XYZ file of C-alpha atoms in Angstrom:
531
model
C 0.000 0.000 0.000
C 1.245 3.414 -0.851
C 1.831 5.947 1.878
C 2.849 9.484 2.538
C 5.754 10.396 4.774
C 5.263 8.404 7.950
C 6.220 11.346 10.101
C 3.538 13.480 8.479
C 0.729 10.938 8.477
C 1.406 8.619 11.432
C -0.245 10.876 14.044
C -3.374 11.097 11.908
C -3.554 7.365 11.376
C -2.830 6.718 15.044
C -5.690 8.979 16.041
C -7.994 7.240 13.627
C -6.867 3.835 14.903
C -7.658 4.920 18.437
C -10.938 6.400 17.310
C -12.197 3.246 15.609
C -11.006 -0.134 16.827
C -13.157 -2.426 14.719
C -12.913 -5.485 12.504
C -15.353 -5.747 9.667
C -17.184 -4.244 6.726
C -18.595 -1.413 8.779
C -17.060 0.301 11.709
C -19.035 3.124 13.323
C -17.543 4.187 16.591
C -18.326 7.732 17.527
C -20.821 10.343 16.395
C -18.342 12.010 14.081
C -15.538 9.656 13.071
C -13.189 12.593 12.859
C -10.150 12.994 15.042
C -10.908 12.248 18.695
C -11.413 14.831 21.385
C -8.325 16.494 22.789
C -8.248 14.206 25.789
C -7.839 11.273 23.381
C -10.022 9.024 25.520
C -12.784 7.102 23.820
C -15.982 6.724 25.785
C -17.323 3.278 26.523
C -20.700 2.045 25.408
C -23.320 2.165 28.111
C -24.359 -1.374 27.253
C -21.295 -3.495 26.500
C -21.869 -5.905 23.652
C -18.963 -8.339 23.527
C -20.313 -10.211 20.498
C -20.210 -7.125 18.315
C -16.977 -7.099 16.315
C -17.457 -3.937 14.296
C -19.239 -1.497 16.565
C -18.030 0.186 19.701
C -20.303 3.162 20.103
C -21.874 5.344 22.696
C -25.288 3.817 22.168
C -27.879 3.683 24.892
C -29.857 0.612 23.847
C -32.433 1.346 26.528
C -33.438 4.413 24.494
C -36.411 3.390 22.302
C -35.153 5.767 19.584
C -31.573 4.419 19.493
C -32.025 2.913 16.038
C -33.183 6.145 14.367
C -30.454 8.091 16.177
C -27.847 5.617 14.927
C -29.124 5.998 11.364
C -29.029 9.790 11.544
C -25.519 9.655 12.944
C -24.433 7.210 10.245
C -25.848 9.473 7.538
C -23.976 12.431 8.981
C -20.675 10.559 9.143
C -21.003 9.291 5.595
C -22.037 12.646 4.197
C -19.296 13.395 1.672
C -17.508 16.788 1.670
C -18.513 19.224 -1.069
C -17.078 22.413 -2.535
C -20.124 24.343 -1.321
C -19.206 23.531 2.287
C -16.410 26.082 1.963
C -17.685 28.105 -0.988
C -21.462 28.346 -0.512
C -21.645 30.949 -3.267
C -20.528 28.385 -5.877
C -23.004 28.217 -8.744
C -23.398 24.895 -10.561
C -23.461 24.754 -14.342
C -24.899 22.147 -16.737
C -22.647 19.146 -17.065
C -20.366 19.002 -20.083
C -20.461 15.219 -19.858
C -23.192 13.801 -22.048
C -22.930 10.713 -24.207
C -25.034 12.385 -26.887
C -22.320 15.010 -27.238
C -18.976 13.382 -26.502
C -16.837 16.350 -27.526
C -17.551 20.090 -27.285
C -18.870 21.478 -30.541
C -17.587 24.971 -29.797
C -13.994 25.734 -28.874
C -13.626 26.593 -25.178
C -17.416 26.523 -24.779
C -17.631 30.031 -26.235
C -21.269 29.463 -27.042
C -22.114 28.012 -23.669
C -22.032 24.521 -22.246
C -23.682 21.535 -23.918
C -26.743 20.361 -22.073
C -29.257 17.606 -22.590
C -31.751 17.509 -19.774
C -33.612 14.642 -21.419
C -30.620 12.305 -21.220
C -31.201 9.888 -18.387
C -27.575 8.984 -17.740
C -27.039 11.181 -14.704
C -27.029 10.159 -11.060
C -29.187 12.062 -8.611
C -27.292 13.437 -5.634
C -29.760 11.722 -3.320
C -29.166 8.231 -4.744
C -27.829 5.826 -2.148
C -26.455 2.269 -1.996
C -27.136 -0.101 0.896
C -23.890 -0.847 2.723
C -25.022 -4.145 4.258
C -27.482 -6.537 2.681
C -27.614 -9.478 5.082
C -30.097 -9.549 7.939
C -28.312 -11.558 10.616
C -30.838 -13.107 12.974
C -28.269 -13.981 15.616
C -24.876 -12.623 16.699
C -23.606 -16.204 16.630
C -24.426 -16.635 12.949
C -21.328 -17.062 10.754
C -19.915 -13.674 9.852
C -22.507 -11.753 11.866
C -21.770 -8.110 12.571
C -24.368 -6.806 14.953
C -24.819 -3.348 16.387
C -26.773 -4.414 19.432
C -27.154 -7.636 21.471
C -30.360 -8.497 19.601
C -28.738 -8.184 16.178
C -31.264 -5.564 15.101
C -31.392 -4.753 11.403
C -30.292 -1.160 10.809
C -30.209 0.339 7.316
C -26.940 2.007 6.377
C -26.840 3.926 3.100
C -23.854 5.415 1.250
C -23.601 7.776 -1.737
C -23.941 6.344 -5.227
C -21.170 7.260 -7.671
C -21.591 8.546 -11.204
C -21.998 11.678 -13.375
C -24.174 14.504 -12.064
C -26.364 16.799 -14.168
C -24.771 19.867 -12.588
C -21.024 20.408 -12.161
C -18.968 22.883 -10.121
C -15.860 23.296 -12.272
C -15.600 24.904 -15.713
C -13.570 22.479 -17.826
C -11.530 25.209 -19.493
C -10.407 26.403 -16.043
C -9.407 22.961 -14.761
C -5.863 21.738 -14.406
C -6.041 18.115 -13.286
C -3.180 16.066 -11.856
C -2.810 12.333 -11.277
C -0.373 10.720 -8.843
C 0.335 7.037 -8.118
C 1.906 6.160 -4.771
C 3.215 3.130 -2.882
C 4.075 -0.146 -4.577
C 3.091 -1.360 -8.021
C -0.283 -2.968 -8.560
C -1.929 -4.391 -11.694
C -4.336 -1.849 -13.149
C -2.586 1.433 -12.342
C -2.221 2.306 -16.024
C -5.845 1.358 -16.662
C -7.058 3.834 -14.040
C -4.726 6.578 -15.310
C -5.995 6.021 -18.841
C -9.663 6.244 -17.894
C -9.173 9.369 -15.765
C -7.487 11.133 -18.684
C -10.068 10.010 -21.244
C -12.997 11.039 -19.044
C -11.437 14.422 -18.247
C -11.085 15.088 -21.969
C -14.708 14.171 -22.589
C -15.676 16.782 -20.005
C -13.548 19.248 -21.983
C -10.426 19.483 -19.808
C -7.280 20.307 -21.754
C -4.701 20.685 -18.984
C -3.958 17.235 -17.549
C -0.637 16.292 -15.975
C 0.908 13.374 -14.161
C 2.992 13.878 -11.018
C 6.010 11.534 -11.362
C 7.057 9.045 -8.697
C 4.305 9.485 -6.153
C 4.155 12.298 -3.626
C 7.892 12.762 -4.130
C 7.089 14.442 -7.443
C 5.553 17.422 -5.639
C 8.859 18.470 -4.061
C 11.689 17.108 -6.224
C 12.590 19.914 -8.634
C 14.294 17.431 -10.962
C 11.000 15.637 -11.585
C 8.937 17.548 -14.132
C 5.201 16.966 -14.403
C 4.167 14.844 -17.366
C 1.585 16.245 -19.837
C -1.175 13.702 -20.404
C -3.735 13.298 -23.166
C -5.731 10.540 -24.779
C -2.956 10.143 -27.344
C -0.383 9.641 -24.583
C -2.403 7.114 -22.571
C -4.164 5.290 -25.403
C -2.200 2.040 -25.041
C -0.683 2.270 -21.564
C -3.126 -0.311 -20.205
C -1.462 -2.947 -22.367
C 1.468 -3.132 -19.962
C 1.926 -3.386 -16.209
C 3.476 -0.892 -13.826
C 2.666 2.804 -13.731
C 3.204 5.290 -16.530
C 3.918 7.887 -13.846
C 6.159 5.763 -11.639
C 5.681 5.131 -7.932
C 7.539 5.763 -4.687
C 6.961 5.579 -0.961
C 7.158 8.477 1.434
C 7.156 12.099 0.358
C 7.222 15.723 1.499
C 5.038 17.346 4.134
C 1.380 18.089 3.503
C 2.068 21.815 3.560
C 4.764 21.453 0.892
C 2.447 19.464 -1.352
C -0.375 21.994 -1.088
C 2.155 24.768 -1.795
C 3.066 22.849 -4.947
C -0.593 22.507 -5.935
C -1.008 26.275 -5.620
C 2.138 27.022 -7.616
C 1.137 24.651 -10.401
C -2.474 25.887 -10.497
C -3.858 22.386 -9.942
C -7.509 22.311 -8.881
C -8.268 18.612 -9.361
C -6.028 15.956 -7.830
C -6.555 12.239 -8.359
C -4.612 10.068 -5.912
C -4.102 6.348 -6.529
C -2.881 4.461 -3.478
C -3.620 2.477 -0.336
C -4.415 3.396 3.268
C -1.372 5.592 3.839
C -1.701 7.324 0.494
C -5.357 8.027 1.244
C -4.402 9.445 4.641
C -2.145 11.817 2.706
C -4.959 12.667 0.280
C -7.298 13.431 3.183
C -4.643 15.628 4.789
C -4.183 17.487 1.468
C -7.966 17.927 1.214
C -8.151 19.371 4.727
C -5.205 21.693 4.161
C -6.818 22.973 0.950
C -9.994 23.686 2.896
C -8.016 25.406 5.607
C -6.434 27.671 2.994
C -9.783 28.096 1.192
C -8.427 26.635 -2.037
C -11.015 25.476 -4.548
C -9.443 22.064 -5.102
C -11.131 18.671 -5.463
C -9.080 15.774 -4.060
C -10.367 12.324 -5.053
C -8.804 8.974 -4.207
C -8.892 5.662 -6.026
C -8.087 2.760 -3.635
C -5.058 0.840 -4.848
C -4.053 -2.139 -2.793
C -3.298 -5.535 -4.195
C -4.076 -6.978 -0.745
C -7.796 -6.082 -1.047
C -7.628 -4.689 2.487
C -9.586 -1.415 2.162
C -12.571 -1.156 4.497
C -16.189 -1.121 3.278
C -15.372 -2.132 -0.301
C -16.211 -5.347 -2.102
C -12.893 -5.459 -3.903
C -9.965 -3.249 -4.891
C -8.367 -3.239 -8.316
C -5.431 -5.567 -8.876
C -6.772 -8.206 -6.513
C -8.362 -10.447 -9.168
C -5.182 -10.305 -11.244
C -3.071 -11.153 -8.192
C -5.197 -14.200 -7.390
C -5.081 -15.341 -11.009
C -1.315 -14.900 -11.293
C -0.774 -16.606 -7.922
C -2.166 -19.750 -9.529
C 0.985 -20.014 -11.635
C 3.201 -20.049 -8.545
C 0.906 -22.498 -6.746
C 0.799 -24.766 -9.779
C 4.612 -24.736 -9.973
C 4.893 -25.535 -6.264
C 2.348 -28.337 -6.664
C 4.210 -29.879 -9.613
C 7.561 -29.628 -7.807
C 6.133 -31.182 -4.649
C 4.297 -34.017 -6.380
C 7.222 -34.783 -8.678
C 9.651 -35.195 -5.786
C 9.992 -37.896 -3.171
C 8.409 -36.412 -0.045
C 8.084 -33.037 -1.740
C 6.904 -29.914 0.085
C 6.060 -26.774 -1.903
C 5.812 -23.417 -0.109
C 4.356 -20.303 -1.774
C 4.431 -16.886 -0.102
C 1.896 -14.354 -1.361
C 1.169 -10.684 -0.603
C -0.858 -9.734 2.452
C 0.744 -7.682 5.210
C -2.303 -7.470 7.467
C -4.922 -9.534 5.697
C -4.858 -12.839 3.879
C -7.379 -12.287 1.096
C -4.967 -13.209 -1.720
C -3.736 -16.332 0.068
C -7.276 -17.417 0.946
C -8.746 -16.856 -2.520
C -5.724 -18.308 -4.310
C -5.854 -21.418 -2.106
C -9.569 -21.850 -2.647
C -9.425 -21.301 -6.403
C -6.401 -23.508 -7.034
C -7.610 -26.568 -5.183
C -3.950 -27.576 -4.778
C -3.227 -26.194 -1.310
C -3.027 -28.369 1.801
C -2.275 -25.589 4.288
C -3.286 -21.924 4.015
C -1.828 -19.502 6.572
C -3.081 -15.924 7.002
C -2.286 -13.061 9.418
C -5.757 -13.111 10.976
C -5.487 -16.686 12.243
C -2.616 -17.534 14.637
C -0.746 -20.800 14.302
C 2.215 -22.623 15.792
C 4.951 -24.541 14.056
C 5.692 -27.201 16.661
C 3.716 -29.469 18.952
C 0.957 -32.014 18.326
C -1.250 -29.337 16.721
C 1.514 -27.538 14.854
C 2.183 -27.044 11.141
C 5.100 -29.491 11.111
C 3.115 -32.299 12.698
C 0.436 -31.905 10.032
C 3.067 -31.778 7.267
C 4.392 -35.095 8.559
C 0.880 -36.516 8.380
C 0.479 -35.250 4.805
C 3.827 -36.758 3.753
C 2.814 -40.090 5.264
C -0.652 -40.144 3.710
C -0.261 -38.222 0.439
C 3.469 -38.295 -0.169
C 3.656 -34.506 -0.647
C 2.209 -31.214 0.554
C 1.729 -27.608 -0.640
C 1.630 -24.623 1.723
C 0.363 -21.129 0.882
C 1.270 -18.365 3.354
C 0.542 -14.627 3.406
C 3.582 -12.426 4.051
C 2.153 -11.033 7.286
C 1.262 -14.399 8.794
C 3.168 -15.835 11.759
C 5.233 -12.727 12.433
C 5.109 -13.577 16.147
C 7.311 -16.573 15.347
C 10.074 -14.421 13.868
C 12.626 -12.151 15.423
C 11.148 -8.673 15.706
C 12.820 -5.687 14.109
C 12.393 -1.962 14.600
C 13.236 -1.278 10.966
C 10.618 0.480 8.815
C 10.376 1.201 5.106
C 9.882 4.633 3.517
C 6.145 4.300 4.098
C 6.589 3.769 7.812
C 5.606 0.104 7.607
C 7.448 -2.328 9.874
C 9.808 -4.482 7.830
C 8.559 -8.038 8.188
C 10.659 -11.143 8.518
C 10.299 -13.704 5.739
C 7.763 -16.209 7.054
C 8.173 -18.324 3.926
C 11.897 -18.822 4.498
C 11.211 -19.537 8.170
C 8.718 -22.290 7.324
C 11.142 -23.687 4.753
C 14.011 -23.839 7.247
C 11.897 -25.224 10.090
C 10.473 -27.900 7.788
C 13.927 -29.067 6.695
C 15.173 -29.083 10.281
C 12.122 -30.961 11.615
C 12.233 -33.763 9.048
C 16.008 -34.081 9.270
C 15.732 -34.626 13.019
C 12.915 -37.115 12.388
C 15.102 -38.985 9.897
C 12.624 -38.470 7.082
C 14.008 -37.160 3.769
C 12.067 -34.233 2.264
C 12.518 -32.026 -0.786
C 11.382 -28.483 0.049
C 10.847 -25.872 -2.668
C 10.082 -22.229 -1.811
C 8.526 -19.772 -4.294
C 8.004 -16.017 -3.754
C 6.264 -14.516 -6.836
C 5.481 -11.143 -5.205
C 7.124 -8.740 -7.653
C 6.232 -10.852 -10.676
C 2.575 -10.476 -9.683
C 2.785 -6.769 -8.871
C 4.248 -5.988 -12.294
C 1.543 -7.835 -14.260
C -0.904 -6.240 -16.633
C -4.458 -6.207 -15.253
C -6.718 -9.047 -16.355
C -10.148 -8.491 -17.916
C -12.020 -8.358 -14.612
C -9.652 -5.804 -13.108
C -9.562 -3.877 -16.378
C -13.317 -3.274 -16.173
C -13.118 -2.360 -12.479
C -10.286 0.103 -13.172
C -12.192 1.691 -16.036
C -15.278 2.378 -13.948
C -13.295 3.550 -10.914
C -11.306 5.998 -13.052
C -14.413 7.388 -14.714
C -16.290 7.749 -11.427
C -13.338 9.540 -9.820
C -13.635 12.254 -12.486
C -17.414 12.414 -12.117
C -16.992 12.912 -8.382
C -14.491 15.746 -8.807
C -16.662 17.603 -11.332
C -19.686 17.136 -9.068
C -17.791 19.204 -6.500
C -16.888 16.450 -4.054
C -13.502 16.344 -2.337
C -11.894 14.250 0.358
C -13.624 11.182 -1.048
C -12.636 7.869 -2.522
C -14.483 5.678 -5.000
C -15.141 1.961 -4.678
C -17.616 -0.872 -5.047
C -20.177 -1.733 -2.409
C -22.565 -4.634 -2.924
C -21.690 -4.561 -6.654
C -22.544 -0.854 -6.968
C -20.083 2.032 -7.273
C -20.055 4.481 -4.387
C -18.347 7.553 -2.967
C -17.066 7.301 0.596
C -15.433 9.923 2.831
C -11.760 9.017 3.116
C -11.638 8.885 6.957
C -14.170 6.039 6.844
C -11.854 3.712 4.950
C -8.375 4.395 6.337
C -8.597 3.682 10.061
C -7.118 0.184 9.712
C -6.866 -2.587 7.115
C -9.881 -4.673 6.270
C -9.381 -8.156 7.705
C -10.700 -11.646 7.105
C -13.207 -12.720 9.734
C -12.074 -16.205 10.877
C -15.759 -16.972 11.392
C -16.714 -15.901 7.862
C -18.171 -18.327 5.377
C -15.341 -17.722 2.893
C -12.657 -18.719 5.396
C -14.717 -21.772 6.329
C -14.905 -22.638 2.629
C -11.127 -22.369 2.358
C -10.670 -24.682 5.364
C -13.092 -27.146 3.818
C -11.058 -27.106 0.605
C -7.641 -27.566 2.257
C -8.818 -29.937 4.974
C -6.359 -28.367 7.427
C -6.903 -28.492 11.188
C -6.557 -25.626 13.664
C -2.855 -25.075 14.325
C -3.198 -23.909 17.921
């Protein structure tokens, strides 16, 4: 996941972590989900509800109106920031985006803006998407996320994404910038391409790319890259990022200074949790300075660990490409006498890639993820089960997420440029422990270890991700022209939505060990509990 300078963003993330300690698809915690009060102490719920995994609110369940109050509070928290919050005098104009008139017929809109009020392709500002669709009848039901002890159904609606009939920026006055931060992820070029194409359809002529992430705002040797449909036409045919990526970056103040100097009034930020924290900080600084700038994020994390969203771009490609590594490990293991294949996949905090790759491949005997603890030794350990697999099947294949089992490794205080703790290599650890265990047992084994991480990250997006990237890129532009800022775009229950950035960056989205999908993975692998 991409991030801003850790020193600049860590306090903000830490405050948000403290403000919302939750573990699921929805995570209300306080009436405002902004930074906590100055005392930094979160209040406790009047009625503790231990079974609730995703809610820790000040809710008085004895109040007969608690449900309606919760819904009003939820609506307020998910109300997305708008230009008119700071500039109430802003006058909307007819949208220049209409599929009956794809390009302006008059240069620089000298004769006015194209308008077609009869075209029914616009989204009403009051359209909403239901965040949760399952009515859990019991808090003990698999995957249940209940607000109260009775598992009451509470509707939670979020803003629907798409083009609006009225816009708040004149295209000829817009200078739009795109920046890609963090590590590589399949689909970055696809999103860049669609943002540029959609901006041009609105009539924007000044579009630039900021090179090498947030670093490009401060490094004088890195010139902004002019972008147009001609430039980006075929960039989606290759992996990586046309603009380049990097971790870390200058201070928020320096970046907003750069925005002012460059005359940028639309900024599209592609990155993960840390990058979005930076985007939110930029948005707030622009508001503080009363700058008419729209800051819109597009969630980029190959780990699929962004809260509230069905899926992030690059994830499908990662799962598909992981099959190649798993297949190689399977062939190596089954072709050797007492073969053991170990594949390490991405997933610092969550094991979505490992879980989905294991389930889809059907070749994995043991799947290990960060959310589920395990031990290597003992009668219920990984090694004991590997011995059983060797005895009964003759071979075994292990899939492990990079963040799994870090408690088994020597801790380090080292961090990368993003401020992330540098993890030990759990794959190498399992490989070494396996060799040592079987050697001491006098059983010959042939252990092969495969780490395809950077091969996967550099891949071109597959068809599924290509479509997701296209729609995300287009909706990011629609959101900016509609006057929204401090938002990110994603999918929720198969629909595209706008969400306020603070709602999605408090912590990574995690796999619920009691979820049906994890149970399905366990059914497929047949592995026991390693505790």
